[in-house]
Amino acid sequence: MSKLFYKAMIEDIQNDKCTDAELESLLDAFEYTVKKMATTLARKSWYALEDYATSKQRGIDRFNLTLERRNANGQEQWWGSFEYGSKKLKVIATLEKD
């Protein structure tokens, strides 16, 4: 089954200076990106959110995302790090069937 039909389950978040609106939008972008990257063989990739269709309207177009797929105790985890200036958001998630 395609991992596009999976849901990212957030395991841990470390927010440093992001607003609540940014946090919500960044988590949506994180889930979208994890689902897209899960269908590839990539282990680590970098994304400029200015390339995302709705990022400007949502106020997250200046953030960059580094996303890494890791294996922790036999479980596939997704580690994301958003950064823009002094604002940072770190997210750890797993994928589960939706």
JSON list of C-alpha atoms in Angstrom, two decimals:
[
{"chain": "A", "resi": 1, "resn": "MET", "atom": "CA", "xyz": [0.00, 0.00, 0.00]},
{"chain": "A", "resi": 2, "resn": "SER", "atom": "CA", "xyz": [1.24, 3.49, -0.82]},
{"chain": "A", "resi": 3, "resn": "LYS", "atom": "CA", "xyz": [2.50, 5.51, 2.11]},
{"chain": "A", "resi": 4, "resn": "LEU", "atom": "CA", "xyz": [0.52, 8.47, 0.76]},
{"chain": "A", "resi": 5, "resn": "PHE", "atom": "CA", "xyz": [-2.42, 7.03, 2.69]},
{"chain": "A", "resi": 6, "resn": "TYR", "atom": "CA", "xyz": [-0.55, 7.03, 5.99]},
{"chain": "A", "resi": 7, "resn": "LYS", "atom": "CA", "xyz": [-0.77, 9.67, 8.71]},
{"chain": "A", "resi": 8, "resn": "ALA", "atom": "CA", "xyz": [2.23, 11.20, 10.48]},
{"chain": "A", "resi": 9, "resn": "MET", "atom": "CA", "xyz": [1.93, 10.59, 14.21]},
{"chain": "A", "resi": 10, "resn": "ILE", "atom": "CA", "xyz": [3.86, 13.28, 16.08]},
{"chain": "A", "resi": 11, "resn": "GLU", "atom": "CA", "xyz": [6.04, 11.79, 18.81]},
{"chain": "A", "resi": 12, "resn": "ASP", "atom": "CA", "xyz": [7.91, 14.90, 20.00]},
{"chain": "A", "resi": 13, "resn": "ILE", "atom": "CA", "xyz": [8.03, 18.65, 19.29]},
{"chain": "A", "resi": 14, "resn": "GLN", "atom": "CA", "xyz": [10.56, 21.27, 20.37]},
{"chain": "A", "resi": 15, "resn": "ASN", "atom": "CA", "xyz": [9.30, 24.77, 19.56]},
{"chain": "A", "resi": 16, "resn": "ASP", "atom": "CA", "xyz": [11.63, 27.76, 19.83]},
{"chain": "A", "resi": 17, "resn": "LYS", "atom": "CA", "xyz": [9.89, 31.12, 19.16]},
{"chain": "A", "resi": 18, "resn": "CYS", "atom": "CA", "xyz": [7.32, 29.94, 16.55]},
{"chain": "A", "resi": 19, "resn": "THR", "atom": "CA", "xyz": [3.81, 31.34, 16.95]},
{"chain": "A", "resi": 20, "resn": "ASP", "atom": "CA", "xyz": [0.80, 29.04, 17.31]},
{"chain": "A", "resi": 21, "resn": "ALA", "atom": "CA", "xyz": [-0.29, 29.81, 13.73]},
{"chain": "A", "resi": 22, "resn": "GLU", "atom": "CA", "xyz": [3.19, 29.04, 12.41]},
{"chain": "A", "resi": 23, "resn": "LEU", "atom": "CA", "xyz": [3.31, 25.86, 14.47]},
{"chain": "A", "resi": 24, "resn": "GLU", "atom": "CA", "xyz": [0.05, 24.59, 12.99]},
{"chain": "A", "resi": 25, "resn": "SER", "atom": "CA", "xyz": [1.09, 25.44, 9.42]},
{"chain": "A", "resi": 26, "resn": "LEU", "atom": "CA", "xyz": [4.57, 23.96, 9.85]},
{"chain": "A", "resi": 27, "resn": "LEU", "atom": "CA", "xyz": [3.14, 20.71, 11.19]},
{"chain": "A", "resi": 28, "resn": "ASP", "atom": "CA", "xyz": [0.81, 20.50, 8.17]},
{"chain": "A", "resi": 29, "resn": "ALA", "atom": "CA", "xyz": [3.81, 21.06, 5.86]},
{"chain": "A", "resi": 30, "resn": "PHE", "atom": "CA", "xyz": [5.77, 18.43, 7.81]},
{"chain": "A", "resi": 31, "resn": "GLU", "atom": "CA", "xyz": [3.05, 15.79, 7.41]},
{"chain": "A", "resi": 32, "resn": "TYR", "atom": "CA", "xyz": [2.68, 16.57, 3.69]},
{"chain": "A", "resi": 33, "resn": "THR", "atom": "CA", "xyz": [6.44, 16.36, 3.12]},
{"chain": "A", "resi": 34, "resn": "VAL", "atom": "CA", "xyz": [6.89, 13.15, 5.12]},
{"chain": "A", "resi": 35, "resn": "LYS", "atom": "CA", "xyz": [4.17, 11.43, 3.09]},
{"chain": "A", "resi": 36, "resn": "LYS", "atom": "CA", "xyz": [5.81, 12.54, -0.18]},
{"chain": "A", "resi": 37, "resn": "MET", "atom": "CA", "xyz": [9.32, 11.59, 0.92]},
{"chain": "A", "resi": 38, "resn": "ALA", "atom": "CA", "xyz": [8.16, 8.20, 2.26]},
{"chain": "A", "resi": 39, "resn": "THR", "atom": "CA", "xyz": [7.46, 7.07, -1.31]},
{"chain": "A", "resi": 40, "resn": "THR", "atom": "CA", "xyz": [11.13, 7.62, -2.26]},
{"chain": "A", "resi": 41, "resn": "LEU", "atom": "CA", "xyz": [14.41, 6.01, -1.22]},
{"chain": "A", "resi": 42, "resn": "ALA", "atom": "CA", "xyz": [15.80, 9.31, 0.13]},
{"chain": "A", "resi": 43, "resn": "ARG", "atom": "CA", "xyz": [17.18, 9.21, 3.67]},
{"chain": "A", "resi": 44, "resn": "LYS", "atom": "CA", "xyz": [17.71, 12.96, 4.10]},
{"chain": "A", "resi": 45, "resn": "SER", "atom": "CA", "xyz": [16.52, 15.98, 2.14]},
{"chain": "A", "resi": 46, "resn": "TRP", "atom": "CA", "xyz": [16.22, 19.74, 2.37]},
{"chain": "A", "resi": 47, "resn": "TYR", "atom": "CA", "xyz": [13.21, 21.85, 1.37]},
{"chain": "A", "resi": 48, "resn": "ALA", "atom": "CA", "xyz": [12.60, 25.59, 0.99]},
{"chain": "A", "resi": 49, "resn": "LEU", "atom": "CA", "xyz": [8.99, 26.18, 2.03]},
{"chain": "A", "resi": 50, "resn": "GLU", "atom": "CA", "xyz": [8.77, 29.12, -0.38]},
{"chain": "A", "resi": 51, "resn": "ASP", "atom": "CA", "xyz": [8.32, 26.41, -3.05]},
{"chain": "A", "resi": 52, "resn": "TYR", "atom": "CA", "xyz": [5.11, 25.14, -1.41]},
{"chain": "A", "resi": 53, "resn": "ALA", "atom": "CA", "xyz": [1.88, 26.41, -2.98]},
{"chain": "A", "resi": 54, "resn": "THR", "atom": "CA", "xyz": [0.18, 27.82, 0.14]},
{"chain": "A", "resi": 55, "resn": "SER", "atom": "CA", "xyz": [3.19, 28.71, 2.29]},
{"chain": "A", "resi": 56, "resn": "LYS", "atom": "CA", "xyz": [3.06, 32.46, 1.59]},
{"chain": "A", "resi": 57, "resn": "GLN", "atom": "CA", "xyz": [-0.61, 32.72, 2.56]},
{"chain": "A", "resi": 58, "resn": "ARG", "atom": "CA", "xyz": [0.11, 30.73, 5.72]},
{"chain": "A", "resi": 59, "resn": "GLY", "atom": "CA", "xyz": [3.15, 32.85, 6.67]},
{"chain": "A", "resi": 60, "resn": "ILE", "atom": "CA", "xyz": [5.75, 30.07, 6.56]},
{"chain": "A", "resi": 61, "resn": "ASP", "atom": "CA", "xyz": [7.39, 30.80, 3.20]},
{"chain": "A", "resi": 62, "resn": "ARG", "atom": "CA", "xyz": [10.72, 31.86, 4.74]},
{"chain": "A", "resi": 63, "resn": "PHE", "atom": "CA", "xyz": [11.26, 28.62, 6.66]},
{"chain": "A", "resi": 64, "resn": "ASN", "atom": "CA", "xyz": [13.55, 25.82, 5.49]},
{"chain": "A", "resi": 65, "resn": "LEU", "atom": "CA", "xyz": [12.99, 22.17, 6.37]},
{"chain": "A", "resi": 66, "resn": "THR", "atom": "CA", "xyz": [15.60, 19.48, 6.78]},
{"chain": "A", "resi": 67, "resn": "LEU", "atom": "CA", "xyz": [13.94, 16.05, 6.88]},
{"chain": "A", "resi": 68, "resn": "GLU", "atom": "CA", "xyz": [15.66, 12.79, 7.78]},
{"chain": "A", "resi": 69, "resn": "ARG", "atom": "CA", "xyz": [14.41, 9.21, 7.85]},
{"chain": "A", "resi": 70, "resn": "ARG", "atom": "CA", "xyz": [15.96, 7.25, 10.75]},
{"chain": "A", "resi": 71, "resn": "ASN", "atom": "CA", "xyz": [15.65, 3.73, 12.08]},
{"chain": "A", "resi": 72, "resn": "ALA", "atom": "CA", "xyz": [15.31, 3.66, 15.88]},
{"chain": "A", "resi": 73, "resn": "ASN", "atom": "CA", "xyz": [14.98, 0.21, 17.46]},
{"chain": "A", "resi": 74, "resn": "GLY", "atom": "CA", "xyz": [13.44, -1.24, 14.31]},
{"chain": "A", "resi": 75, "resn": "GLN", "atom": "CA", "xyz": [10.95, 1.61, 13.93]},
{"chain": "A", "resi": 76, "resn": "GLU", "atom": "CA", "xyz": [11.11, 4.09, 11.05]},
{"chain": "A", "resi": 77, "resn": "GLN", "atom": "CA", "xyz": [11.09, 7.65, 12.38]},
{"chain": "A", "resi": 78, "resn": "TRP", "atom": "CA", "xyz": [11.01, 11.01, 10.62]},
{"chain": "A", "resi": 79, "resn": "TRP", "atom": "CA", "xyz": [13.09, 13.83, 12.10]},
{"chain": "A", "resi": 80, "resn": "GLY", "atom": "CA", "xyz": [12.30, 17.30, 10.83]},
{"chain": "A", "resi": 81, "resn": "SER", "atom": "CA", "xyz": [13.92, 20.62, 11.60]},
{"chain": "A", "resi": 82, "resn": "PHE", "atom": "CA", "xyz": [12.36, 23.91, 10.48]},
{"chain": "A", "resi": 83, "resn": "GLU", "atom": "CA", "xyz": [14.43, 27.09, 10.68]},
{"chain": "A", "resi": 84, "resn": "TYR", "atom": "CA", "xyz": [13.96, 30.76, 9.89]},
{"chain": "A", "resi": 85, "resn": "GLY", "atom": "CA", "xyz": [16.22, 33.27, 11.65]},
{"chain": "A", "resi": 86, "resn": "SER", "atom": "CA", "xyz": [15.92, 32.67, 15.40]},
{"chain": "A", "resi": 87, "resn": "LYS", "atom": "CA", "xyz": [12.75, 30.59, 14.99]},
{"chain": "A", "resi": 88, "resn": "LYS", "atom": "CA", "xyz": [13.19, 26.83, 15.14]},
{"chain": "A", "resi": 89, "resn": "LEU", "atom": "CA", "xyz": [10.86, 23.85, 15.29]},
{"chain": "A", "resi": 90, "resn": "LYS", "atom": "CA", "xyz": [12.03, 20.26, 15.66]},
{"chain": "A", "resi": 91, "resn": "VAL", "atom": "CA", "xyz": [9.60, 17.40, 15.07]},
{"chain": "A", "resi": 92, "resn": "ILE", "atom": "CA", "xyz": [9.90, 13.62, 15.42]},
{"chain": "A", "resi": 93, "resn": "ALA", "atom": "CA", "xyz": [7.13, 11.45, 13.95]},
{"chain": "A", "resi": 94, "resn": "THR", "atom": "CA", "xyz": [6.24, 7.96, 12.75]},
{"chain": "A", "resi": 95, "resn": "LEU", "atom": "CA", "xyz": [3.90, 6.93, 9.96]},
{"chain": "A", "resi": 96, "resn": "GLU", "atom": "CA", "xyz": [0.75, 4.93, 10.69]},
{"chain": "A", "resi": 97, "resn": "LYS", "atom": "CA", "xyz": [-2.06, 3.74, 8.44]},
{"chain": "A", "resi": 98, "resn": "ASP", "atom": "CA", "xyz": [-4.76, 6.39, 8.17]}
]
